[in-house]
Amino acid sequence: MPVLEAISIASSISKMIAAIWANGSRFLWSIAVASAAAAAVVGVGVYFDMPKAQPLWAEYGLILTLLAVVVAVFAAFKMRAERRNTGLALNADEQQSFWHHAKQPDGSIVTQLALNFHATNMNDGGSIHLSGVRLNWPWVSRKRILDARLMTEHPTQNMYSADYGIQAHKRRACTAHIMALGTIGGIGRKKPMRVSIGVQDHAGRWHKLVFRGLRDPSTRR
């Protein structure tokens, strides 16, 4: 392929990407997948010597392949930017957080995680409502999670509820409680535990928060 033609194709692709960039990563991914699928279909047609497949591949095969690859790269960057630009900052309060193994009357062991943190809404307008929490690490089967709840501080009172939101440019204290069946972290553990959770907002986006040195109060001196 002549250099000028290749440059022209690249220029057309870049203009197309710029035009659809504002529509988000999902739209970019859909274009990348559709282009790859179209190239694959034409390629299969060439492999099986289907009529008119070879001319189609000669004319559009490279364009579709380049489009799929380039758009996929831009979609990955866009998705990363969307995940970072959520307008929500989470800061762990490890001094007020802990984990503990509690023996139950039936002899079973339940691990309690009490996780306190602060959430700041950095958006210019609109509230953020934190709606859910999940344990990312240590990994635990969902069947072992007995309870997982998340509460946010009231805007003006010392009260916590799952119904309170965080107004624009405001910082609120939050608390997450997770109860899991079994001894997370190992039996007889005395060392601090690294705990990672996911916090979900009202838009369904998950935000990662890490507690790097969570301790059991019974082991503190």
mmCIF file of the C-alpha atoms, coordinates in Angstrom:
data_MODEL
# 
_entry.id   MODEL 
# 
loop_
_atom_site.group_PDB 
_atom_site.id 
_atom_site.type_symbol 
_atom_site.label_atom_id 
_atom_site.label_alt_id 
_atom_site.label_comp_id 
_atom_site.label_asym_id 
_atom_site.label_entity_id 
_atom_site.label_seq_id 
_atom_site.pdbx_PDB_ins_code 
_atom_site.Cartn_x 
_atom_site.Cartn_y 
_atom_site.Cartn_z 
_atom_site.occupancy 
_atom_site.B_iso_or_equiv 
_atom_site.pdbx_formal_charge 
_atom_site.auth_seq_id 
_atom_site.auth_comp_id 
_atom_site.auth_asym_id 
_atom_site.auth_atom_id 
_atom_site.pdbx_PDB_model_num 
ATOM 1   C CA . MET A 1 1   ? 0.000   0.000   0.000  1.00 0.00 ? 1   MET A CA 1 
ATOM 2   C CA . PRO A 1 2   ? 1.413   3.455   -0.916 1.00 0.00 ? 2   PRO A CA 1 
ATOM 3   C CA . VAL A 1 3   ? 2.531   5.628   1.966  1.00 0.00 ? 3   VAL A CA 1 
ATOM 4   C CA . LEU A 1 4   ? 0.143   8.458   1.068  1.00 0.00 ? 4   LEU A CA 1 
ATOM 5   C CA . GLU A 1 5   ? -2.789  6.069   1.033  1.00 0.00 ? 5   GLU A CA 1 
ATOM 6   C CA . ALA A 1 6   ? -1.826  4.670   4.427  1.00 0.00 ? 6   ALA A CA 1 
ATOM 7   C CA . ILE A 1 7   ? -1.546  8.200   5.831  1.00 0.00 ? 7   ILE A CA 1 
ATOM 8   C CA . SER A 1 8   ? -4.955  9.038   4.405  1.00 0.00 ? 8   SER A CA 1 
ATOM 9   C CA . ILE A 1 9   ? -6.484  5.965   6.060  1.00 0.00 ? 9   ILE A CA 1 
ATOM 10  C CA . ALA A 1 10  ? -4.869  6.813   9.394  1.00 0.00 ? 10  ALA A CA 1 
ATOM 11  C CA . SER A 1 11  ? -6.124  10.379  9.136  1.00 0.00 ? 11  SER A CA 1 
ATOM 12  C CA . SER A 1 12  ? -9.662  9.210   8.453  1.00 0.00 ? 12  SER A CA 1 
ATOM 13  C CA . ILE A 1 13  ? -9.546  6.831   11.407 1.00 0.00 ? 13  ILE A CA 1 
ATOM 14  C CA . SER A 1 14  ? -8.266  9.530   13.766 1.00 0.00 ? 14  SER A CA 1 
ATOM 15  C CA . LYS A 1 15  ? -11.014 11.938  12.686 1.00 0.00 ? 15  LYS A CA 1 
ATOM 16  C CA . MET A 1 16  ? -13.626 9.244   13.268 1.00 0.00 ? 16  MET A CA 1 
ATOM 17  C CA . ILE A 1 17  ? -12.268 8.491   16.737 1.00 0.00 ? 17  ILE A CA 1 
ATOM 18  C CA . ALA A 1 18  ? -12.222 12.177  17.661 1.00 0.00 ? 18  ALA A CA 1 
ATOM 19  C CA . ALA A 1 19  ? -15.845 12.507  16.568 1.00 0.00 ? 19  ALA A CA 1 
ATOM 20  C CA . ILE A 1 20  ? -17.051 9.626   18.749 1.00 0.00 ? 20  ILE A CA 1 
ATOM 21  C CA . TRP A 1 21  ? -14.695 10.127  21.716 1.00 0.00 ? 21  TRP A CA 1 
ATOM 22  C CA . ALA A 1 22  ? -17.296 12.009  23.704 1.00 0.00 ? 22  ALA A CA 1 
ATOM 23  C CA . ASN A 1 23  ? -19.699 9.052   23.564 1.00 0.00 ? 23  ASN A CA 1 
ATOM 24  C CA . GLY A 1 24  ? -17.646 7.044   26.057 1.00 0.00 ? 24  GLY A CA 1 
ATOM 25  C CA . SER A 1 25  ? -15.606 3.853   26.166 1.00 0.00 ? 25  SER A CA 1 
ATOM 26  C CA . ARG A 1 26  ? -18.553 1.499   25.634 1.00 0.00 ? 26  ARG A CA 1 
ATOM 27  C CA . PHE A 1 27  ? -19.302 3.026   22.249 1.00 0.00 ? 27  PHE A CA 1 
ATOM 28  C CA . LEU A 1 28  ? -15.628 2.832   21.295 1.00 0.00 ? 28  LEU A CA 1 
ATOM 29  C CA . TRP A 1 29  ? -15.474 -0.807  22.357 1.00 0.00 ? 29  TRP A CA 1 
ATOM 30  C CA . SER A 1 30  ? -18.580 -1.584  20.294 1.00 0.00 ? 30  SER A CA 1 
ATOM 31  C CA . ILE A 1 31  ? -16.958 -0.074  17.199 1.00 0.00 ? 31  ILE A CA 1 
ATOM 32  C CA . ALA A 1 32  ? -13.735 -2.005  17.802 1.00 0.00 ? 32  ALA A CA 1 
ATOM 33  C CA . VAL A 1 33  ? -15.583 -5.297  18.242 1.00 0.00 ? 33  VAL A CA 1 
ATOM 34  C CA . ALA A 1 34  ? -17.816 -4.686  15.217 1.00 0.00 ? 34  ALA A CA 1 
ATOM 35  C CA . SER A 1 35  ? -14.795 -3.853  13.045 1.00 0.00 ? 35  SER A CA 1 
ATOM 36  C CA . ALA A 1 36  ? -12.921 -6.938  14.231 1.00 0.00 ? 36  ALA A CA 1 
ATOM 37  C CA . ALA A 1 37  ? -15.989 -9.108  13.623 1.00 0.00 ? 37  ALA A CA 1 
ATOM 38  C CA . ALA A 1 38  ? -16.429 -7.729  10.092 1.00 0.00 ? 38  ALA A CA 1 
ATOM 39  C CA . ALA A 1 39  ? -12.743 -8.341  9.308  1.00 0.00 ? 39  ALA A CA 1 
ATOM 40  C CA . ALA A 1 40  ? -13.029 -11.876 10.686 1.00 0.00 ? 40  ALA A CA 1 
ATOM 41  C CA . VAL A 1 41  ? -16.108 -12.639 8.564  1.00 0.00 ? 41  VAL A CA 1 
ATOM 42  C CA . VAL A 1 42  ? -14.430 -11.415 5.384  1.00 0.00 ? 42  VAL A CA 1 
ATOM 43  C CA . GLY A 1 43  ? -11.255 -13.304 6.305  1.00 0.00 ? 43  GLY A CA 1 
ATOM 44  C CA . VAL A 1 44  ? -13.214 -16.537 6.766  1.00 0.00 ? 44  VAL A CA 1 
ATOM 45  C CA . GLY A 1 45  ? -14.842 -15.943 3.396  1.00 0.00 ? 45  GLY A CA 1 
ATOM 46  C CA . VAL A 1 46  ? -11.411 -15.646 1.778  1.00 0.00 ? 46  VAL A CA 1 
ATOM 47  C CA . TYR A 1 47  ? -10.209 -18.805 3.535  1.00 0.00 ? 47  TYR A CA 1 
ATOM 48  C CA . PHE A 1 48  ? -13.153 -20.800 2.177  1.00 0.00 ? 48  PHE A CA 1 
ATOM 49  C CA . ASP A 1 49  ? -12.928 -19.186 -1.288 1.00 0.00 ? 49  ASP A CA 1 
ATOM 50  C CA . MET A 1 50  ? -16.372 -17.644 -1.055 1.00 0.00 ? 50  MET A CA 1 
ATOM 51  C CA . PRO A 1 51  ? -17.455 -15.531 -4.031 1.00 0.00 ? 51  PRO A CA 1 
ATOM 52  C CA . LYS A 1 52  ? -16.480 -11.829 -3.852 1.00 0.00 ? 52  LYS A CA 1 
ATOM 53  C CA . ALA A 1 53  ? -14.681 -12.359 -0.546 1.00 0.00 ? 53  ALA A CA 1 
ATOM 54  C CA . GLN A 1 54  ? -11.215 -11.740 -1.982 1.00 0.00 ? 54  GLN A CA 1 
ATOM 55  C CA . PRO A 1 55  ? -12.057 -8.322  -3.516 1.00 0.00 ? 55  PRO A CA 1 
ATOM 56  C CA . LEU A 1 56  ? -13.729 -7.277  -0.256 1.00 0.00 ? 56  LEU A CA 1 
ATOM 57  C CA . TRP A 1 57  ? -10.678 -8.283  1.750  1.00 0.00 ? 57  TRP A CA 1 
ATOM 58  C CA . ALA A 1 58  ? -8.335  -6.508  -0.666 1.00 0.00 ? 58  ALA A CA 1 
ATOM 59  C CA . GLU A 1 59  ? -10.326 -3.301  -0.372 1.00 0.00 ? 59  GLU A CA 1 
ATOM 60  C CA . TYR A 1 60  ? -11.530 -3.303  3.242  1.00 0.00 ? 60  TYR A CA 1 
ATOM 61  C CA . GLY A 1 61  ? -9.570  -5.959  5.135  1.00 0.00 ? 61  GLY A CA 1 
ATOM 62  C CA . LEU A 1 62  ? -6.684  -3.762  6.219  1.00 0.00 ? 62  LEU A CA 1 
ATOM 63  C CA . ILE A 1 63  ? -8.946  -0.808  6.988  1.00 0.00 ? 63  ILE A CA 1 
ATOM 64  C CA . LEU A 1 64  ? -11.197 -2.912  9.225  1.00 0.00 ? 64  LEU A CA 1 
ATOM 65  C CA . THR A 1 65  ? -8.228  -4.467  11.001 1.00 0.00 ? 65  THR A CA 1 
ATOM 66  C CA . LEU A 1 66  ? -6.553  -1.105  11.604 1.00 0.00 ? 66  LEU A CA 1 
ATOM 67  C CA . LEU A 1 67  ? -9.846  0.383   12.760 1.00 0.00 ? 67  LEU A CA 1 
ATOM 68  C CA . ALA A 1 68  ? -10.407 -2.437  15.262 1.00 0.00 ? 68  ALA A CA 1 
ATOM 69  C CA . VAL A 1 69  ? -6.902  -2.176  16.723 1.00 0.00 ? 69  VAL A CA 1 
ATOM 70  C CA . VAL A 1 70  ? -6.701  1.620   16.892 1.00 0.00 ? 70  VAL A CA 1 
ATOM 71  C CA . VAL A 1 71  ? -10.204 2.078   18.312 1.00 0.00 ? 71  VAL A CA 1 
ATOM 72  C CA . ALA A 1 72  ? -9.564  -0.668  20.895 1.00 0.00 ? 72  ALA A CA 1 
ATOM 73  C CA . VAL A 1 73  ? -6.472  1.207   22.098 1.00 0.00 ? 73  VAL A CA 1 
ATOM 74  C CA . PHE A 1 74  ? -8.405  4.467   22.389 1.00 0.00 ? 74  PHE A CA 1 
ATOM 75  C CA . ALA A 1 75  ? -11.275 2.643   24.131 1.00 0.00 ? 75  ALA A CA 1 
ATOM 76  C CA . ALA A 1 76  ? -8.859  1.273   26.735 1.00 0.00 ? 76  ALA A CA 1 
ATOM 77  C CA . PHE A 1 77  ? -7.471  4.758   27.447 1.00 0.00 ? 77  PHE A CA 1 
ATOM 78  C CA . LYS A 1 78  ? -10.981 6.215   27.555 1.00 0.00 ? 78  LYS A CA 1 
ATOM 79  C CA . MET A 1 79  ? -12.171 3.543   29.980 1.00 0.00 ? 79  MET A CA 1 
ATOM 80  C CA . ARG A 1 80  ? -9.177  4.194   32.240 1.00 0.00 ? 80  ARG A CA 1 
ATOM 81  C CA . ALA A 1 81  ? -9.871  7.925   32.183 1.00 0.00 ? 81  ALA A CA 1 
ATOM 82  C CA . GLU A 1 82  ? -13.547 7.357   33.003 1.00 0.00 ? 82  GLU A CA 1 
ATOM 83  C CA . ARG A 1 83  ? -12.647 5.179   35.969 1.00 0.00 ? 83  ARG A CA 1 
ATOM 84  C CA . ARG A 1 84  ? -10.250 7.781   37.349 1.00 0.00 ? 84  ARG A CA 1 
ATOM 85  C CA . ASN A 1 85  ? -12.438 10.790  36.665 1.00 0.00 ? 85  ASN A CA 1 
ATOM 86  C CA . THR A 1 86  ? -15.320 9.752   38.909 1.00 0.00 ? 86  THR A CA 1 
ATOM 87  C CA . GLY A 1 87  ? -15.283 12.839  41.081 1.00 0.00 ? 87  GLY A CA 1 
ATOM 88  C CA . LEU A 1 88  ? -15.100 10.704  44.230 1.00 0.00 ? 88  LEU A CA 1 
ATOM 89  C CA . ALA A 1 89  ? -12.084 10.405  46.532 1.00 0.00 ? 89  ALA A CA 1 
ATOM 90  C CA . LEU A 1 90  ? -11.934 7.712   49.222 1.00 0.00 ? 90  LEU A CA 1 
ATOM 91  C CA . ASN A 1 91  ? -9.507  7.802   52.149 1.00 0.00 ? 91  ASN A CA 1 
ATOM 92  C CA . ALA A 1 92  ? -9.178  4.908   54.587 1.00 0.00 ? 92  ALA A CA 1 
ATOM 93  C CA . ASP A 1 93  ? -9.228  5.580   58.337 1.00 0.00 ? 93  ASP A CA 1 
ATOM 94  C CA . GLU A 1 94  ? -7.186  2.618   59.539 1.00 0.00 ? 94  GLU A CA 1 
ATOM 95  C CA . GLN A 1 95  ? -6.959  3.845   63.142 1.00 0.00 ? 95  GLN A CA 1 
ATOM 96  C CA . GLN A 1 96  ? -10.732 3.535   63.484 1.00 0.00 ? 96  GLN A CA 1 
ATOM 97  C CA . SER A 1 97  ? -11.027 0.279   61.531 1.00 0.00 ? 97  SER A CA 1 
ATOM 98  C CA . PHE A 1 98  ? -10.398 -3.333  62.512 1.00 0.00 ? 98  PHE A CA 1 
ATOM 99  C CA . TRP A 1 99  ? -10.929 -7.010  61.776 1.00 0.00 ? 99  TRP A CA 1 
ATOM 100 C CA . HIS A 1 100 ? -11.765 -9.711  64.304 1.00 0.00 ? 100 HIS A CA 1 
ATOM 101 C CA . HIS A 1 101 ? -12.430 -13.454 64.477 1.00 0.00 ? 101 HIS A CA 1 
ATOM 102 C CA . ALA A 1 102 ? -15.486 -14.187 66.616 1.00 0.00 ? 102 ALA A CA 1 
ATOM 103 C CA . LYS A 1 103 ? -16.387 -17.685 67.765 1.00 0.00 ? 103 LYS A CA 1 
ATOM 104 C CA . GLN A 1 104 ? -20.103 -18.423 67.572 1.00 0.00 ? 104 GLN A CA 1 
ATOM 105 C CA . PRO A 1 105 ? -22.216 -20.535 69.983 1.00 0.00 ? 105 PRO A CA 1 
ATOM 106 C CA . ASP A 1 106 ? -22.303 -23.388 67.465 1.00 0.00 ? 106 ASP A CA 1 
ATOM 107 C CA . GLY A 1 107 ? -18.495 -23.454 67.310 1.00 0.00 ? 107 GLY A CA 1 
ATOM 108 C CA . SER A 1 108 ? -18.161 -21.768 63.924 1.00 0.00 ? 108 SER A CA 1 
ATOM 109 C CA . ILE A 1 109 ? -15.905 -18.744 63.353 1.00 0.00 ? 109 ILE A CA 1 
ATOM 110 C CA . VAL A 1 110 ? -17.113 -15.494 61.812 1.00 0.00 ? 110 VAL A CA 1 
ATOM 111 C CA . THR A 1 111 ? -14.750 -12.767 60.608 1.00 0.00 ? 111 THR A CA 1 
ATOM 112 C CA . GLN A 1 112 ? -15.900 -9.231  61.270 1.00 0.00 ? 112 GLN A CA 1 
ATOM 113 C CA . LEU A 1 113 ? -14.551 -6.305  59.238 1.00 0.00 ? 113 LEU A CA 1 
ATOM 114 C CA . ALA A 1 114 ? -15.383 -2.804  60.487 1.00 0.00 ? 114 ALA A CA 1 
ATOM 115 C CA . LEU A 1 115 ? -14.029 -0.333  57.943 1.00 0.00 ? 115 LEU A CA 1 
ATOM 116 C CA . ASN A 1 116 ? -14.212 3.415   58.391 1.00 0.00 ? 116 ASN A CA 1 
ATOM 117 C CA . PHE A 1 117 ? -13.268 5.904   55.701 1.00 0.00 ? 117 PHE A CA 1 
ATOM 118 C CA . HIS A 1 118 ? -13.974 9.367   54.353 1.00 0.00 ? 118 HIS A CA 1 
ATOM 119 C CA . ALA A 1 119 ? -15.555 10.088  50.974 1.00 0.00 ? 119 ALA A CA 1 
ATOM 120 C CA . THR A 1 120 ? -15.217 13.431  49.188 1.00 0.00 ? 120 THR A CA 1 
ATOM 121 C CA . ASN A 1 121 ? -17.509 14.483  46.353 1.00 0.00 ? 121 ASN A CA 1 
ATOM 122 C CA . MET A 1 122 ? -15.303 16.593  44.065 1.00 0.00 ? 122 MET A CA 1 
ATOM 123 C CA . ASN A 1 123 ? -17.985 17.217  41.439 1.00 0.00 ? 123 ASN A CA 1 
ATOM 124 C CA . ASP A 1 124 ? -19.277 20.727  40.767 1.00 0.00 ? 124 ASP A CA 1 
ATOM 125 C CA . GLY A 1 125 ? -22.903 19.707  40.921 1.00 0.00 ? 125 GLY A CA 1 
ATOM 126 C CA . GLY A 1 126 ? -25.017 16.790  42.058 1.00 0.00 ? 126 GLY A CA 1 
ATOM 127 C CA . SER A 1 127 ? -24.806 14.453  45.006 1.00 0.00 ? 127 SER A CA 1 
ATOM 128 C CA . ILE A 1 128 ? -23.138 11.048  45.120 1.00 0.00 ? 128 ILE A CA 1 
ATOM 129 C CA . HIS A 1 129 ? -24.926 8.225   46.894 1.00 0.00 ? 129 HIS A CA 1 
ATOM 130 C CA . LEU A 1 130 ? -22.851 5.254   48.040 1.00 0.00 ? 130 LEU A CA 1 
ATOM 131 C CA . SER A 1 131 ? -25.041 2.205   47.668 1.00 0.00 ? 131 SER A CA 1 
ATOM 132 C CA . GLY A 1 132 ? -22.985 -0.944  48.176 1.00 0.00 ? 132 GLY A CA 1 
ATOM 133 C CA . VAL A 1 133 ? -19.755 -2.572  49.318 1.00 0.00 ? 133 VAL A CA 1 
ATOM 134 C CA . ARG A 1 134 ? -17.934 -5.786  48.423 1.00 0.00 ? 134 ARG A CA 1 
ATOM 135 C CA . LEU A 1 135 ? -14.792 -7.493  49.666 1.00 0.00 ? 135 LEU A CA 1 
ATOM 136 C CA . ASN A 1 136 ? -12.091 -7.672  46.988 1.00 0.00 ? 136 ASN A CA 1 
ATOM 137 C CA . TRP A 1 137 ? -9.197  -8.948  49.112 1.00 0.00 ? 137 TRP A CA 1 
ATOM 138 C CA . PRO A 1 138 ? -8.737  -11.296 50.859 1.00 0.00 ? 138 PRO A CA 1 
ATOM 139 C CA . TRP A 1 139 ? -10.825 -13.184 48.334 1.00 0.00 ? 139 TRP A CA 1 
ATOM 140 C CA . VAL A 1 140 ? -13.864 -14.857 49.852 1.00 0.00 ? 140 VAL A CA 1 
ATOM 141 C CA . SER A 1 141 ? -16.620 -16.788 48.149 1.00 0.00 ? 141 SER A CA 1 
ATOM 142 C CA . ARG A 1 142 ? -19.893 -14.886 47.994 1.00 0.00 ? 142 ARG A CA 1 
ATOM 143 C CA . LYS A 1 143 ? -21.588 -17.786 49.773 1.00 0.00 ? 143 LYS A CA 1 
ATOM 144 C CA . ARG A 1 144 ? -19.470 -17.041 52.850 1.00 0.00 ? 144 ARG A CA 1 
ATOM 145 C CA . ILE A 1 145 ? -20.503 -13.372 53.040 1.00 0.00 ? 145 ILE A CA 1 
ATOM 146 C CA . LEU A 1 146 ? -23.178 -13.208 55.722 1.00 0.00 ? 146 LEU A CA 1 
ATOM 147 C CA . ASP A 1 147 ? -23.693 -9.468  55.671 1.00 0.00 ? 147 ASP A CA 1 
ATOM 148 C CA . ALA A 1 148 ? -22.231 -6.446  53.852 1.00 0.00 ? 148 ALA A CA 1 
ATOM 149 C CA . ARG A 1 149 ? -23.604 -2.994  54.517 1.00 0.00 ? 149 ARG A CA 1 
ATOM 150 C CA . LEU A 1 150 ? -22.459 0.560   53.916 1.00 0.00 ? 150 LEU A CA 1 
ATOM 151 C CA . MET A 1 151 ? -23.614 3.717   55.703 1.00 0.00 ? 151 MET A CA 1 
ATOM 152 C CA . THR A 1 152 ? -22.854 7.406   55.171 1.00 0.00 ? 152 THR A CA 1 
ATOM 153 C CA . GLU A 1 153 ? -22.832 10.235  57.694 1.00 0.00 ? 153 GLU A CA 1 
ATOM 154 C CA . HIS A 1 154 ? -25.764 12.654  57.802 1.00 0.00 ? 154 HIS A CA 1 
ATOM 155 C CA . PRO A 1 155 ? -24.926 16.124  56.357 1.00 0.00 ? 155 PRO A CA 1 
ATOM 156 C CA . THR A 1 156 ? -25.574 17.949  59.641 1.00 0.00 ? 156 THR A CA 1 
ATOM 157 C CA . GLN A 1 157 ? -26.071 15.348  62.389 1.00 0.00 ? 157 GLN A CA 1 
ATOM 158 C CA . ASN A 1 158 ? -23.988 12.590  63.934 1.00 0.00 ? 158 ASN A CA 1 
ATOM 159 C CA . MET A 1 159 ? -26.098 9.899   62.325 1.00 0.00 ? 159 MET A CA 1 
ATOM 160 C CA . TYR A 1 160 ? -25.335 7.210   59.735 1.00 0.00 ? 160 TYR A CA 1 
ATOM 161 C CA . SER A 1 161 ? -27.619 5.613   57.194 1.00 0.00 ? 161 SER A CA 1 
ATOM 162 C CA . ALA A 1 162 ? -27.552 3.961   53.783 1.00 0.00 ? 162 ALA A CA 1 
ATOM 163 C CA . ASP A 1 163 ? -29.961 6.675   52.616 1.00 0.00 ? 163 ASP A CA 1 
ATOM 164 C CA . TYR A 1 164 ? -27.658 9.690   53.008 1.00 0.00 ? 164 TYR A CA 1 
ATOM 165 C CA . GLY A 1 165 ? -25.826 11.163  50.024 1.00 0.00 ? 165 GLY A CA 1 
ATOM 166 C CA . ILE A 1 166 ? -22.714 13.310  49.700 1.00 0.00 ? 166 ILE A CA 1 
ATOM 167 C CA . GLN A 1 167 ? -23.305 16.793  48.318 1.00 0.00 ? 167 GLN A CA 1 
ATOM 168 C CA . ALA A 1 168 ? -20.994 18.505  45.833 1.00 0.00 ? 168 ALA A CA 1 
ATOM 169 C CA . HIS A 1 169 ? -17.623 19.530  47.301 1.00 0.00 ? 169 HIS A CA 1 
ATOM 170 C CA . LYS A 1 170 ? -18.470 17.904  50.629 1.00 0.00 ? 170 LYS A CA 1 
ATOM 171 C CA . ARG A 1 171 ? -16.609 15.318  52.705 1.00 0.00 ? 171 ARG A CA 1 
ATOM 172 C CA . ARG A 1 172 ? -18.456 12.698  54.722 1.00 0.00 ? 172 ARG A CA 1 
ATOM 173 C CA . ALA A 1 173 ? -17.461 9.921   57.074 1.00 0.00 ? 173 ALA A CA 1 
ATOM 174 C CA . CYS A 1 174 ? -18.573 6.462   55.979 1.00 0.00 ? 174 CYS A CA 1 
ATOM 175 C CA . THR A 1 175 ? -18.540 3.039   57.567 1.00 0.00 ? 175 THR A CA 1 
ATOM 176 C CA . ALA A 1 176 ? -18.693 -0.422  56.019 1.00 0.00 ? 176 ALA A CA 1 
ATOM 177 C CA . HIS A 1 177 ? -19.380 -3.627  57.944 1.00 0.00 ? 177 HIS A CA 1 
ATOM 178 C CA . ILE A 1 178 ? -18.741 -7.039  56.448 1.00 0.00 ? 178 ILE A CA 1 
ATOM 179 C CA . MET A 1 179 ? -19.405 -10.362 58.172 1.00 0.00 ? 179 MET A CA 1 
ATOM 180 C CA . ALA A 1 180 ? -17.998 -13.515 56.585 1.00 0.00 ? 180 ALA A CA 1 
ATOM 181 C CA . LEU A 1 181 ? -18.115 -17.145 57.646 1.00 0.00 ? 181 LEU A CA 1 
ATOM 182 C CA . GLY A 1 182 ? -14.699 -18.590 58.423 1.00 0.00 ? 182 GLY A CA 1 
ATOM 183 C CA . THR A 1 183 ? -11.321 -17.274 59.496 1.00 0.00 ? 183 THR A CA 1 
ATOM 184 C CA . ILE A 1 184 ? -10.284 -14.745 56.886 1.00 0.00 ? 184 ILE A CA 1 
ATOM 185 C CA . GLY A 1 185 ? -6.549  -14.174 57.079 1.00 0.00 ? 185 GLY A CA 1 
ATOM 186 C CA . GLY A 1 186 ? -5.826  -17.524 58.714 1.00 0.00 ? 186 GLY A CA 1 
ATOM 187 C CA . ILE A 1 187 ? -6.297  -19.089 62.142 1.00 0.00 ? 187 ILE A CA 1 
ATOM 188 C CA . GLY A 1 188 ? -4.395  -17.368 64.941 1.00 0.00 ? 188 GLY A CA 1 
ATOM 189 C CA . ARG A 1 189 ? -3.331  -14.447 62.785 1.00 0.00 ? 189 ARG A CA 1 
ATOM 190 C CA . LYS A 1 190 ? -1.751  -11.591 64.742 1.00 0.00 ? 190 LYS A CA 1 
ATOM 191 C CA . LYS A 1 191 ? -0.143  -9.554  61.979 1.00 0.00 ? 191 LYS A CA 1 
ATOM 192 C CA . PRO A 1 192 ? -1.903  -6.631  60.256 1.00 0.00 ? 192 PRO A CA 1 
ATOM 193 C CA . MET A 1 193 ? -4.034  -7.626  57.276 1.00 0.00 ? 193 MET A CA 1 
ATOM 194 C CA . ARG A 1 194 ? -4.259  -5.934  53.902 1.00 0.00 ? 194 ARG A CA 1 
ATOM 195 C CA . VAL A 1 195 ? -7.926  -5.491  53.031 1.00 0.00 ? 195 VAL A CA 1 
ATOM 196 C CA . SER A 1 196 ? -9.306  -4.161  49.744 1.00 0.00 ? 196 SER A CA 1 
ATOM 197 C CA . ILE A 1 197 ? -12.950 -3.306  49.210 1.00 0.00 ? 197 ILE A CA 1 
ATOM 198 C CA . GLY A 1 198 ? -15.061 -2.008  46.358 1.00 0.00 ? 198 GLY A CA 1 
ATOM 199 C CA . VAL A 1 199 ? -17.508 0.821   47.044 1.00 0.00 ? 199 VAL A CA 1 
ATOM 200 C CA . GLN A 1 200 ? -20.395 1.262   44.626 1.00 0.00 ? 200 GLN A CA 1 
ATOM 201 C CA . ASP A 1 201 ? -22.038 4.589   43.874 1.00 0.00 ? 201 ASP A CA 1 
ATOM 202 C CA . HIS A 1 202 ? -25.549 5.334   42.616 1.00 0.00 ? 202 HIS A CA 1 
ATOM 203 C CA . ALA A 1 203 ? -24.372 5.146   38.981 1.00 0.00 ? 203 ALA A CA 1 
ATOM 204 C CA . GLY A 1 204 ? -23.172 1.570   39.419 1.00 0.00 ? 204 GLY A CA 1 
ATOM 205 C CA . ARG A 1 205 ? -19.467 2.496   39.328 1.00 0.00 ? 205 ARG A CA 1 
ATOM 206 C CA . TRP A 1 206 ? -17.096 0.672   41.651 1.00 0.00 ? 206 TRP A CA 1 
ATOM 207 C CA . HIS A 1 207 ? -14.336 2.515   43.521 1.00 0.00 ? 207 HIS A CA 1 
ATOM 208 C CA . LYS A 1 208 ? -11.371 0.709   45.052 1.00 0.00 ? 208 LYS A CA 1 
ATOM 209 C CA . LEU A 1 209 ? -10.282 1.395   48.622 1.00 0.00 ? 209 LEU A CA 1 
ATOM 210 C CA . VAL A 1 210 ? -7.349  -0.306  50.355 1.00 0.00 ? 210 VAL A CA 1 
ATOM 211 C CA . PHE A 1 211 ? -6.641  -0.688  54.061 1.00 0.00 ? 211 PHE A CA 1 
ATOM 212 C CA . ARG A 1 212 ? -2.956  -1.618  54.105 1.00 0.00 ? 212 ARG A CA 1 
ATOM 213 C CA . GLY A 1 213 ? -2.426  -2.453  57.765 1.00 0.00 ? 213 GLY A CA 1 
ATOM 214 C CA . LEU A 1 214 ? -5.721  -3.461  59.350 1.00 0.00 ? 214 LEU A CA 1 
ATOM 215 C CA . ARG A 1 215 ? -5.344  -4.866  62.872 1.00 0.00 ? 215 ARG A CA 1 
ATOM 216 C CA . ASP A 1 216 ? -7.308  -7.056  65.245 1.00 0.00 ? 216 ASP A CA 1 
ATOM 217 C CA . PRO A 1 217 ? -7.979  -4.993  68.433 1.00 0.00 ? 217 PRO A CA 1 
ATOM 218 C CA . SER A 1 218 ? -7.268  -8.037  70.595 1.00 0.00 ? 218 SER A CA 1 
ATOM 219 C CA . THR A 1 219 ? -3.653  -8.095  69.350 1.00 0.00 ? 219 THR A CA 1 
ATOM 220 C CA . ARG A 1 220 ? -2.973  -4.399  69.963 1.00 0.00 ? 220 ARG A CA 1 
ATOM 221 C CA . ARG A 1 221 ? -0.811  -3.504  72.927 1.00 0.00 ? 221 ARG A CA 1 
# 
